[in-house]
Coordinates of C-alpha atoms and ligand atoms in Angstrom, one line a residue:
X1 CA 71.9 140.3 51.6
X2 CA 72.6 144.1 51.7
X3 CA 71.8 146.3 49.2
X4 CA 75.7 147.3 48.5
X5 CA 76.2 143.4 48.2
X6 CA 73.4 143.4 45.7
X7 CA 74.3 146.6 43.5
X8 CA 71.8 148.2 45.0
X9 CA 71.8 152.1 46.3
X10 CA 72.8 151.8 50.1
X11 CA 70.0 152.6 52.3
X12 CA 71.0 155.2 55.1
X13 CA 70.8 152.2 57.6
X14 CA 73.3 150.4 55.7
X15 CA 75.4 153.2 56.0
X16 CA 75.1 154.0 59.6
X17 CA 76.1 150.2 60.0
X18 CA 78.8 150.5 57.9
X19 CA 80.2 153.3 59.4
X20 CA 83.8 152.9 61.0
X21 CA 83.0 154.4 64.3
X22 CA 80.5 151.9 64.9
X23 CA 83.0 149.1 64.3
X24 CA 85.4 151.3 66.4
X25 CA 82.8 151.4 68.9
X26 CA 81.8 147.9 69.3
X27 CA 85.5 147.1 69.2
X28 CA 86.3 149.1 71.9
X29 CA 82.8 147.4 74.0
X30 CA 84.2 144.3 73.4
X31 CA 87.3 144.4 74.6
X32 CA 86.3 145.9 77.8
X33 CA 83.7 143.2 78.2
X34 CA 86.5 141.0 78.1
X35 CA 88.7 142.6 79.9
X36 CA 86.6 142.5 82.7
X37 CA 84.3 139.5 82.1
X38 CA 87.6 137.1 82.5
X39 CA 88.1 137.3 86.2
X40 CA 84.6 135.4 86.5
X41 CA 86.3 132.3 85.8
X42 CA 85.3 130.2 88.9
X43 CA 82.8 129.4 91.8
X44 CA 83.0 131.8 94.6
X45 CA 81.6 132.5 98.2
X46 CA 79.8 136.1 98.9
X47 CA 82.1 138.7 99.7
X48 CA 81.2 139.7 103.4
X49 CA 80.7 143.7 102.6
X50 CA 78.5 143.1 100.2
X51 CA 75.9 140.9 101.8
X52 CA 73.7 143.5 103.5
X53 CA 73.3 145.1 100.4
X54 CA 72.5 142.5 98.8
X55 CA 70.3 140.8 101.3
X56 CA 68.0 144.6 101.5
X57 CA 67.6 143.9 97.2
X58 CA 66.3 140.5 98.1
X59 CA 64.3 141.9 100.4
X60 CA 63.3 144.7 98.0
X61 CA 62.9 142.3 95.1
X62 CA 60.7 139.9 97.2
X63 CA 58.0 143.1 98.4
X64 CA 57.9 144.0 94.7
X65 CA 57.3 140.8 93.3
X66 CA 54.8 140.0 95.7
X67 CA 57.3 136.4 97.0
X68 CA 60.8 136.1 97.2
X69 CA 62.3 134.2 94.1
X70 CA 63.4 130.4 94.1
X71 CA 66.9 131.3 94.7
X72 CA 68.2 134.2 96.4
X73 CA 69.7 135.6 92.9
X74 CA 70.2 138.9 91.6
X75 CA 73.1 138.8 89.0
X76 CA 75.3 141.8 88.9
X77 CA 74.7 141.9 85.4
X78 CA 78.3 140.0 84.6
X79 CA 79.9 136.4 84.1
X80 CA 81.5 134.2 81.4
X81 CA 80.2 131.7 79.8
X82 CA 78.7 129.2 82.6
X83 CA 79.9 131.7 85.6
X84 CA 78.0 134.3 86.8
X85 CA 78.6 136.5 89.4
X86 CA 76.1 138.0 91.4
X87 CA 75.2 140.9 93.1
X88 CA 76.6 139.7 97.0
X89 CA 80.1 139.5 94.4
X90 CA 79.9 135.7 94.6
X91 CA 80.1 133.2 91.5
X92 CA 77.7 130.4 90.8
X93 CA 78.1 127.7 88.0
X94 CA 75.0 128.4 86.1
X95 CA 73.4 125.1 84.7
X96 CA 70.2 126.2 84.4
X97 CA 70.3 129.7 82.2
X98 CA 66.8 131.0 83.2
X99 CA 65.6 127.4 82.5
X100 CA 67.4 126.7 79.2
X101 CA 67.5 130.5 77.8
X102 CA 70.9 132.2 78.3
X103 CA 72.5 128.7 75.2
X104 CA 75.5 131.1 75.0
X105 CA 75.7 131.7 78.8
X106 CA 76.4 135.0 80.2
X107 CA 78.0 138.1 78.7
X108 CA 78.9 136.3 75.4
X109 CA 80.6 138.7 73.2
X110 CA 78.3 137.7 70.3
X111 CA 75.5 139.1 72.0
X112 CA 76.5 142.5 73.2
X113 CA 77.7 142.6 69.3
X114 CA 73.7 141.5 68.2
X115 CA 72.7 144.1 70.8
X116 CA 74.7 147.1 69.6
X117 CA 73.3 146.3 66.2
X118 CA 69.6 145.5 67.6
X119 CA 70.6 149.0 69.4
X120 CA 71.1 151.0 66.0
X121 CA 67.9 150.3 64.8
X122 CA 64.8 152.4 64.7
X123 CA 62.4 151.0 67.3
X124 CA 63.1 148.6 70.7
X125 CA 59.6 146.0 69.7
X126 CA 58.4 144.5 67.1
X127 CA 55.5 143.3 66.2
X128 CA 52.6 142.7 63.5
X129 CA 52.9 146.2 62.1
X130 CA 56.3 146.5 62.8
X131 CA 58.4 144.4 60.6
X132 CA 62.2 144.9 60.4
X133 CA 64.5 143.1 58.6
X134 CA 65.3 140.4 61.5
X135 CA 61.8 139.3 61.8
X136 CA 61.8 138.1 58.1
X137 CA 65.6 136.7 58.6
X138 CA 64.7 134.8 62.0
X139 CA 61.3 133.7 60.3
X140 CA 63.0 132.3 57.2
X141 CA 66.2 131.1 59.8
X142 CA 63.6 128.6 61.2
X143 CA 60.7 127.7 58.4
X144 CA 64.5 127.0 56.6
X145 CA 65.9 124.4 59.5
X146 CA 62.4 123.0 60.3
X147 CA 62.3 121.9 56.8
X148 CA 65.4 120.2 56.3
X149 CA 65.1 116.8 56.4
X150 CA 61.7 116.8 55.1
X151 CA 59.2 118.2 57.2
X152 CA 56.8 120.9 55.5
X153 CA 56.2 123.9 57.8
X154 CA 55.8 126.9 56.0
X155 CA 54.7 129.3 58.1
X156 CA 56.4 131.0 61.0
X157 CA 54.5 133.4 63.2
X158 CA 56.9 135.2 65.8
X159 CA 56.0 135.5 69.9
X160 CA 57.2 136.9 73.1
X161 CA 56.8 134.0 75.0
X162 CA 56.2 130.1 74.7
X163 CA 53.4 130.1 76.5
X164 CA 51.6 132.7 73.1
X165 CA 53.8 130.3 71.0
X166 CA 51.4 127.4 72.5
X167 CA 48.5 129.7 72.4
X168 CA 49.0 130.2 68.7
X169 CA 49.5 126.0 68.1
X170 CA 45.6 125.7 69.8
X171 CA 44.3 128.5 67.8
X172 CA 45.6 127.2 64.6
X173 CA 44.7 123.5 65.4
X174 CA 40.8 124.4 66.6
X175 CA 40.3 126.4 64.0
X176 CA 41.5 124.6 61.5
X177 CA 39.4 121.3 62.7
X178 CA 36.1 123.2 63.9
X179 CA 33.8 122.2 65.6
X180 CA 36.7 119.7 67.1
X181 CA 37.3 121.7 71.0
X182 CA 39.0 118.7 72.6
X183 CA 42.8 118.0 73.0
X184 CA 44.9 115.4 74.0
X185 CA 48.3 115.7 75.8
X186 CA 51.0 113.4 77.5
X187 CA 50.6 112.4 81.2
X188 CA 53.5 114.8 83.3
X189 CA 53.6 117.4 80.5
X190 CA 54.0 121.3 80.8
X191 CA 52.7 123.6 78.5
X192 CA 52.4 126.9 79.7
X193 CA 51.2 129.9 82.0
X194 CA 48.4 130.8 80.6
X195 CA 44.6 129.9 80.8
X196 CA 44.5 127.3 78.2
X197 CA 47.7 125.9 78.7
X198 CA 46.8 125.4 82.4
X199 CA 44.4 122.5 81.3
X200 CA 47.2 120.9 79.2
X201 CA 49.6 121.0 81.9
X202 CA 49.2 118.3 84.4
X203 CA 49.9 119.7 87.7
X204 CA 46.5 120.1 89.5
X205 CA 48.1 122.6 92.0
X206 CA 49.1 125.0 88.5
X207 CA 45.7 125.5 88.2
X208 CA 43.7 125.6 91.4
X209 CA 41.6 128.2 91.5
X210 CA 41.6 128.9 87.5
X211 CA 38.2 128.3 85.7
X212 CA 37.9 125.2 83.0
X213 CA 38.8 126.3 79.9
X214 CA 39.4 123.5 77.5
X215 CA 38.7 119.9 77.2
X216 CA 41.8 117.8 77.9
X217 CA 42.8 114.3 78.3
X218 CA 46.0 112.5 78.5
X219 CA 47.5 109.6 77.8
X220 CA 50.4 107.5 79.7
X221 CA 54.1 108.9 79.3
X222 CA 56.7 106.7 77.5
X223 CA 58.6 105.8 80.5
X224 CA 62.1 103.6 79.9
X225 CA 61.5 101.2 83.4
X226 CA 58.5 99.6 81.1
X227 CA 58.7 100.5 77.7
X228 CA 56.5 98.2 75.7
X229 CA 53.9 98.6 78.8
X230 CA 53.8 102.6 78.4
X231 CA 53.6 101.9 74.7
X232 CA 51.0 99.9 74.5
X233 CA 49.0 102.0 77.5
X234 CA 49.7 105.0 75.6
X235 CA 48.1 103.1 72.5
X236 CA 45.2 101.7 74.5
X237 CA 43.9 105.0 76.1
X238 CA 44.5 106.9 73.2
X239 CA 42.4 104.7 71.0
X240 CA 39.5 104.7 73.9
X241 CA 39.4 108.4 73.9
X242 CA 39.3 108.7 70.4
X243 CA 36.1 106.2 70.2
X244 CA 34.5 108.0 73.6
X245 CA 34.8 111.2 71.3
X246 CA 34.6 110.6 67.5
X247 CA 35.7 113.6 65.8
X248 CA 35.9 116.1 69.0
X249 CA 39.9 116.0 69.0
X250 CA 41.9 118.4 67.4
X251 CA 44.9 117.9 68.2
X252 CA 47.6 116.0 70.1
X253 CA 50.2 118.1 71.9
X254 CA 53.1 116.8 72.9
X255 CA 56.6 117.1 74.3
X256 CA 59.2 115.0 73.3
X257 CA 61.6 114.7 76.1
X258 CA 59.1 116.1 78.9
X259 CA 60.5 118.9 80.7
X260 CA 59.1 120.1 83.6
X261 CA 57.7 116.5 83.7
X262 CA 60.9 115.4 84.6
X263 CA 63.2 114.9 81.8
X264 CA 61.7 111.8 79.9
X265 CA 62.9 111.1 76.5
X266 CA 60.2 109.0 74.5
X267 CA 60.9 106.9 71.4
X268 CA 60.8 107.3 68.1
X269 CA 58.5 104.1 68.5
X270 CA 56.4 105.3 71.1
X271 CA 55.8 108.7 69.2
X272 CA 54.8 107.5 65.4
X273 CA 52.5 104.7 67.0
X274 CA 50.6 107.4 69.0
X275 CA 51.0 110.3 65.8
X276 CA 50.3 107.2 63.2
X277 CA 46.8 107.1 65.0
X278 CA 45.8 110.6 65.4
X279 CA 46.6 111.6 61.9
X280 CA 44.4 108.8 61.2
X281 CA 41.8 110.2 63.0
X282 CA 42.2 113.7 61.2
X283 CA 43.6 114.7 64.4
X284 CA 46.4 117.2 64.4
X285 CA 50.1 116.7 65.8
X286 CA 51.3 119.5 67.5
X287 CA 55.3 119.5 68.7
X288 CA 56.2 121.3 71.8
X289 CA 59.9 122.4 71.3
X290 CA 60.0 125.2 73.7
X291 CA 62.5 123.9 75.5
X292 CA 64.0 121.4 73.7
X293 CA 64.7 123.2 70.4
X294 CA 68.4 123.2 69.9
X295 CA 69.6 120.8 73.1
X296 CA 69.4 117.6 71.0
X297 CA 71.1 115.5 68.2
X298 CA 69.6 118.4 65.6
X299 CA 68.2 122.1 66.1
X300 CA 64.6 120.4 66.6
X301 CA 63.8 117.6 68.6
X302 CA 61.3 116.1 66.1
X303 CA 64.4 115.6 63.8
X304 CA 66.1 113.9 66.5
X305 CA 63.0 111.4 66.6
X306 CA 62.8 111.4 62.8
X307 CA 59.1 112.6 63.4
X308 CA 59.2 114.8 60.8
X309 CA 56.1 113.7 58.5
X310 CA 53.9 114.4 61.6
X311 CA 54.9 117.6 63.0
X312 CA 52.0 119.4 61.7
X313 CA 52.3 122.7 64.2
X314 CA 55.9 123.4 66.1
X315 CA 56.6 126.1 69.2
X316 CA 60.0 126.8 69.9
X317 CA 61.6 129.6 72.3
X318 CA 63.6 129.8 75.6
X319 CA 67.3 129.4 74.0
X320 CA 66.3 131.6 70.4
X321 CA 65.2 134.4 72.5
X322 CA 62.0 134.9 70.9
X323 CA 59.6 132.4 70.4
X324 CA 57.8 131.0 67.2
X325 CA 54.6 128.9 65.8
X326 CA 55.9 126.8 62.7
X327 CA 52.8 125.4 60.6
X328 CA 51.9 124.2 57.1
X329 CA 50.3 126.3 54.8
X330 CA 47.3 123.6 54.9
X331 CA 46.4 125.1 58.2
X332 CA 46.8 128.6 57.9
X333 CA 43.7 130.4 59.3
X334 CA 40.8 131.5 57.3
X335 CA 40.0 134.5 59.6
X336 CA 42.0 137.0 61.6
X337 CA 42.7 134.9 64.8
X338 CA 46.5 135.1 65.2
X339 CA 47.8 138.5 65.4
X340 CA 49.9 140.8 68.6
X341 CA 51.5 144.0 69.4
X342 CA 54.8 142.2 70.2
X343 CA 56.3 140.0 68.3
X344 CA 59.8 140.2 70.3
X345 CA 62.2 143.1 71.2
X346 CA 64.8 143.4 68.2
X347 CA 67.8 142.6 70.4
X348 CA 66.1 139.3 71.0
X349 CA 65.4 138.8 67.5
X350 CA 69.3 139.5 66.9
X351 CA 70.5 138.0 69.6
X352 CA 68.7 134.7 68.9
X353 CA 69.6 134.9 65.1
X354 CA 73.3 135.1 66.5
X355 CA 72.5 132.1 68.8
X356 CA 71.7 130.1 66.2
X357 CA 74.8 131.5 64.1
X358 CA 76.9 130.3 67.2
X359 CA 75.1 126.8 67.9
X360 CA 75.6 126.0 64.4
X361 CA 79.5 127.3 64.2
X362 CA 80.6 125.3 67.5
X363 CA 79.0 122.0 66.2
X364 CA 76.3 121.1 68.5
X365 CA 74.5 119.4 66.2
X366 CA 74.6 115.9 64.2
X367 CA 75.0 112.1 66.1
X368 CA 78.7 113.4 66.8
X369 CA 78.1 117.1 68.0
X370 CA 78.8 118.2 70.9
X371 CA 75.5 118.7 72.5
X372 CA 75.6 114.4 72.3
X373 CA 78.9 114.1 73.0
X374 CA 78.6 116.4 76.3
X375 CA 75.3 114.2 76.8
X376 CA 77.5 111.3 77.2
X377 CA 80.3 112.8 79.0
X378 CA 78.0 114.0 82.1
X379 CA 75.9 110.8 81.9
X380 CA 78.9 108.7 82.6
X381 CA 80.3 110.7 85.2
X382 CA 76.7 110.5 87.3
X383 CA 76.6 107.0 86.7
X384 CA 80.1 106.7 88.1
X385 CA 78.2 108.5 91.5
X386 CA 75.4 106.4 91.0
X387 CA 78.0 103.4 91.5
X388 CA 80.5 105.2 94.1
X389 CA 77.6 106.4 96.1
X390 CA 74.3 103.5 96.0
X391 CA 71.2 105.0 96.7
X392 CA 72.3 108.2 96.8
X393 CA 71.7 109.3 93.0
X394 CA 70.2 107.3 90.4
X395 CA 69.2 108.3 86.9
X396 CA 67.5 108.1 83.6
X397 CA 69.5 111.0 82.9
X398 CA 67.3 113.0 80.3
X399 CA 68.8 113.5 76.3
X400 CA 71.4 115.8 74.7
X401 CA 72.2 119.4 76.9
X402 CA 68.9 118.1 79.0
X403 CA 70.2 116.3 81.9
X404 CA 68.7 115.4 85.3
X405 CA 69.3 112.8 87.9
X406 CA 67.3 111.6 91.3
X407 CA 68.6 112.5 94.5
X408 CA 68.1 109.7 97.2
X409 CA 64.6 108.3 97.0
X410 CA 63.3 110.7 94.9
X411 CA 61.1 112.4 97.1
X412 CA 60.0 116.0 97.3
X413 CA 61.6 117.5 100.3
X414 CA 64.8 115.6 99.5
X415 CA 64.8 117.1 95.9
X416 CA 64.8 120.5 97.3
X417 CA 67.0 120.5 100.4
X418 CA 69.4 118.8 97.3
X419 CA 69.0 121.6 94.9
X420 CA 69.8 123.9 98.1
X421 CA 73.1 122.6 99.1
X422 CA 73.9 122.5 95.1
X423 CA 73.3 125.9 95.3
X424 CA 75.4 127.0 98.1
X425 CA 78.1 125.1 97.0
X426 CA 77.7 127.2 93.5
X427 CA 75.8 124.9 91.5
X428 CA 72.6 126.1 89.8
X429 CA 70.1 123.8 88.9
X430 CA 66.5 122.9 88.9
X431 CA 63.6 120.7 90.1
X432 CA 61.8 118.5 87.8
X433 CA 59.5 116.0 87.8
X434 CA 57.1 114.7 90.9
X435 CA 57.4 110.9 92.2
X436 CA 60.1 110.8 91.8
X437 CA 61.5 114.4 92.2
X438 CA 64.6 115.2 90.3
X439 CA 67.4 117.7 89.6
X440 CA 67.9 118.7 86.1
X441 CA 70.3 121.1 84.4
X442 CA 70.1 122.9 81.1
X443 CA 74.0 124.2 80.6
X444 CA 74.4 126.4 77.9
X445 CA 75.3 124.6 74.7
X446 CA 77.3 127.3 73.2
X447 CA 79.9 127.5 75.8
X448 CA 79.5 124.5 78.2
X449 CA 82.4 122.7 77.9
X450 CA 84.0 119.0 79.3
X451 CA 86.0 120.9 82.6
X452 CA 82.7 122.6 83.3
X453 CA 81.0 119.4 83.8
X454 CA 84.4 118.1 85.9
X455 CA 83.5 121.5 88.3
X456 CA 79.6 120.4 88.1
X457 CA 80.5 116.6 89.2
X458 CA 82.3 117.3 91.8
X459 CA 79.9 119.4 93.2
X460 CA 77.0 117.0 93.5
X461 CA 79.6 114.7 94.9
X462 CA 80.1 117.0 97.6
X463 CA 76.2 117.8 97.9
X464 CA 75.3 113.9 97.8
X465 CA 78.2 113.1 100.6
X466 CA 77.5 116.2 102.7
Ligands
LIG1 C1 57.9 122.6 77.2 C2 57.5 124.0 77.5 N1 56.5 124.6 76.9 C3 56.1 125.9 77.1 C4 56.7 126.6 78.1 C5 56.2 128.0 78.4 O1 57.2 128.9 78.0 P1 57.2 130.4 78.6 O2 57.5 130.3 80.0 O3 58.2 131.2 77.8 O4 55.8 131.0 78.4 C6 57.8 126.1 78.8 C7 58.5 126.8 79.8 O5 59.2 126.3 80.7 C8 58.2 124.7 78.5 O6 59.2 124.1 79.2

């Protein structure tokens, strides 16, 4: 609350933000935004003058980056909502968002307005000795919607990327349950960039060449073809490891609707039996949210499980624009092991406080919000392909605004040439998964809506046929 809300002598901040050129200002920003943000409004091909230009940035991009990038994509800095336009002038139907960041899409009014304000403010980073009033807002934002339905994480420690988020989940975890070193993760699942987070991810070829630097083992995915046989493997092996390593575990990291793994939902079955018998074994739970936080039934996917009395530790970021470590005061660290430079640029912090403003305001949460309901609207139309066009696409087709399919017979090379044609015909996407190799697409919540999933149907139709 502001200080003129509160009686309180305005602070000179409070003044500059109350000033009436600024609101003249960002009035004036916004309406050109719009003005010129409208014409994106639909898929387009490259326009022809612009293509050498563009292809020479590509090239430039690639020499600078040491590779050229998955897609040949350089956004002109413009689009609306889903649409983007890029830098050869055409316009692709972004269901992807930087792999489930942009939630309000591109050039949402509500950010440039977060970022005018993030602007006016003293410094561009903060970070553990540079507090400013959105830290403690976005901090007590999510401590306030972890909690409510009953989970108890008190705690929130800011983070420029999941990855640190993770990072800051292990710390916590090992040294809470010293001398325990060992963790214990779900077959498929992705964790992270970094060196620890290598181990925890399983994809051998994401960590070839990188020295050992944690004891991991995993246990079988939930996986919906055999559901009481991935259970009950999941159950098995877990209790094996535990009794192969009494009291070396310290925690169990998991995603609940794997990501890069391919877009498998567990159950709320499969997830207390497994958390049931780690917190038995004084083993921690740890709940990896950084992509899922805010594409479900409710902002975390724990809730969405009803998990809630094990989420011990939670990482969130992607769609909130700067990441976060959610844990219980139980666990907070004796010693001064958790601690960074940045914490997250203050238009991020803004900008994700307003994306959660916005999430909450269009009703993408709750059994009947629209981040279900859109679930159920693009799951029906690929199962009408999957019946129109047999063996061509098949699902399970993910949870909430996390949707993926199989192309053909789910192999690699088909995956991609798939995901190509998608993309020349305007449709951005992604791979997931290995064996079998899917699509997946992570629209933006905030502005997706029922005629952008029409325009992303058709489409694959036209990719699966062509
Ligand atoms: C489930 C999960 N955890 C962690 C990460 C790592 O996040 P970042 O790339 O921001 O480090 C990702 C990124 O895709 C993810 O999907």
């Amino acid at each position: 609350m502001t200080n003129q809300a509160l009686s309180l002598p305005m602070l000179a901040s409070e003044k500059l933000q109350a000033d009436q050129r600024i609101q003249q200002a960002k009035e004036l920003l916004a309406s050109a935004l719009r003005d010129h943000s409208q014409s994106i409004n639909e898929i387009r091909p490259p326009n022809p003058a612009l293509v050498d230009r563009y292809q020479d940035s590509l090239k430039r991009l690639a020499a600078a980056r040491g590779g050229a990038p998955y897609f040949p994509y350089i956004t002109s800095g413009l689009g609306n909502g889903p649409f983007v336009e890029l830098g050869d002038g055409s316009v692709k139907l972004d269901f992807i968002v930087g792999i489930g960041v942009h939630g309000m899409g591109h050039s949402h009014p509500a950010m440039l307005d977060a970022t005018i304000d993030a602007g006016l403010e003293d410094t561009v980073m903060q970070g553990n000795l540079q507090h400013n009033s959105g830290s403690l807002e976005m901090c007590e934002r999510l401590i306030g919607l972890a909690n409510q339905s009953g989970a108890k994480l008190d705690h929130c420690l800011l983070s420029t990327s999941g990855a640190m988020a993770n990072e800051n989940s292990l710390k916590i975890a090992f040294h809470n349950r010293f001398p325990a070193s060992r963790v214990i993760c779900m077959d498929n699942c992705f964790a992270g960039r970094s060196l620890a987070l290598a181990q925890l991810t399983d994809r051998p070829a994401y960590r070839a060449g990188l020295p050992k630097t944690l004891d991991v083992d995993f246990i079988p995915m939930f996986h919906p073809a055999d559901p009481e046989g991935t259970t009950r493997g999941a159950i098995e092996t877990l209790q094996k490891l535990l009794a192969r390593h009494p009291g070396e575990y310290a925690c169990l990291w998991l995603e609940l609707v794997a990501g890069e793994g391919g877009y498998y939902p567990g159950t709320t079955h499969y997830f207390e039996e497994i958390c049931k018998i780690c917190h038995e074994h004084n083993v921690l739970v740890i709940f990896d949210e950084v992509q899922t936080f805010s594409r479900l039934s409710q902002p975390f996917a724990f809730q969405h499980f009803g998990l809630e009395k094990y989420a011990d530790i939670v990482t969130l970021g992607k769609i909130t624009q700067v990441c976060a470590t959610l844990y219980g005061d139980s666990l907070k660290p004796k010693g001064p092991v958790l601690s960074q430079t940045f914490t997250g640029a203050t238009a991020s912090i803004r900008c994700g406080l307003a994306v959660l403003d916005e999430l909450q305001a269009k009703e993408c949460f709750g059994a009947k919000g629209w981040n279900m309901r859109r679930h159920q609207y693009f799951k029906a139309k690929l199962e009408a392909l999957e019946k129109k066009h047999p063996g061509k696409i098949t699902g399970p087709h993910g949870e909430g605004m996390m949707i993926a399919f199989t192309p053909g017979n789910g192999g690699a090379e088909e995956a991609k040439n798939m995901l190509s044609r998608l993309y020349d015909l305007g449709l951005m996407g992604f791979l997931a998964g290995s064996n079998p190799n899917r699509i997946r697409f992570l629209p933006p919540p905030g502005v997706t809506t029922e005629a952008h999933i029409d325009l992303a149907v058709e489409i694959i139709e036209k990719a699966l046929v062509s």
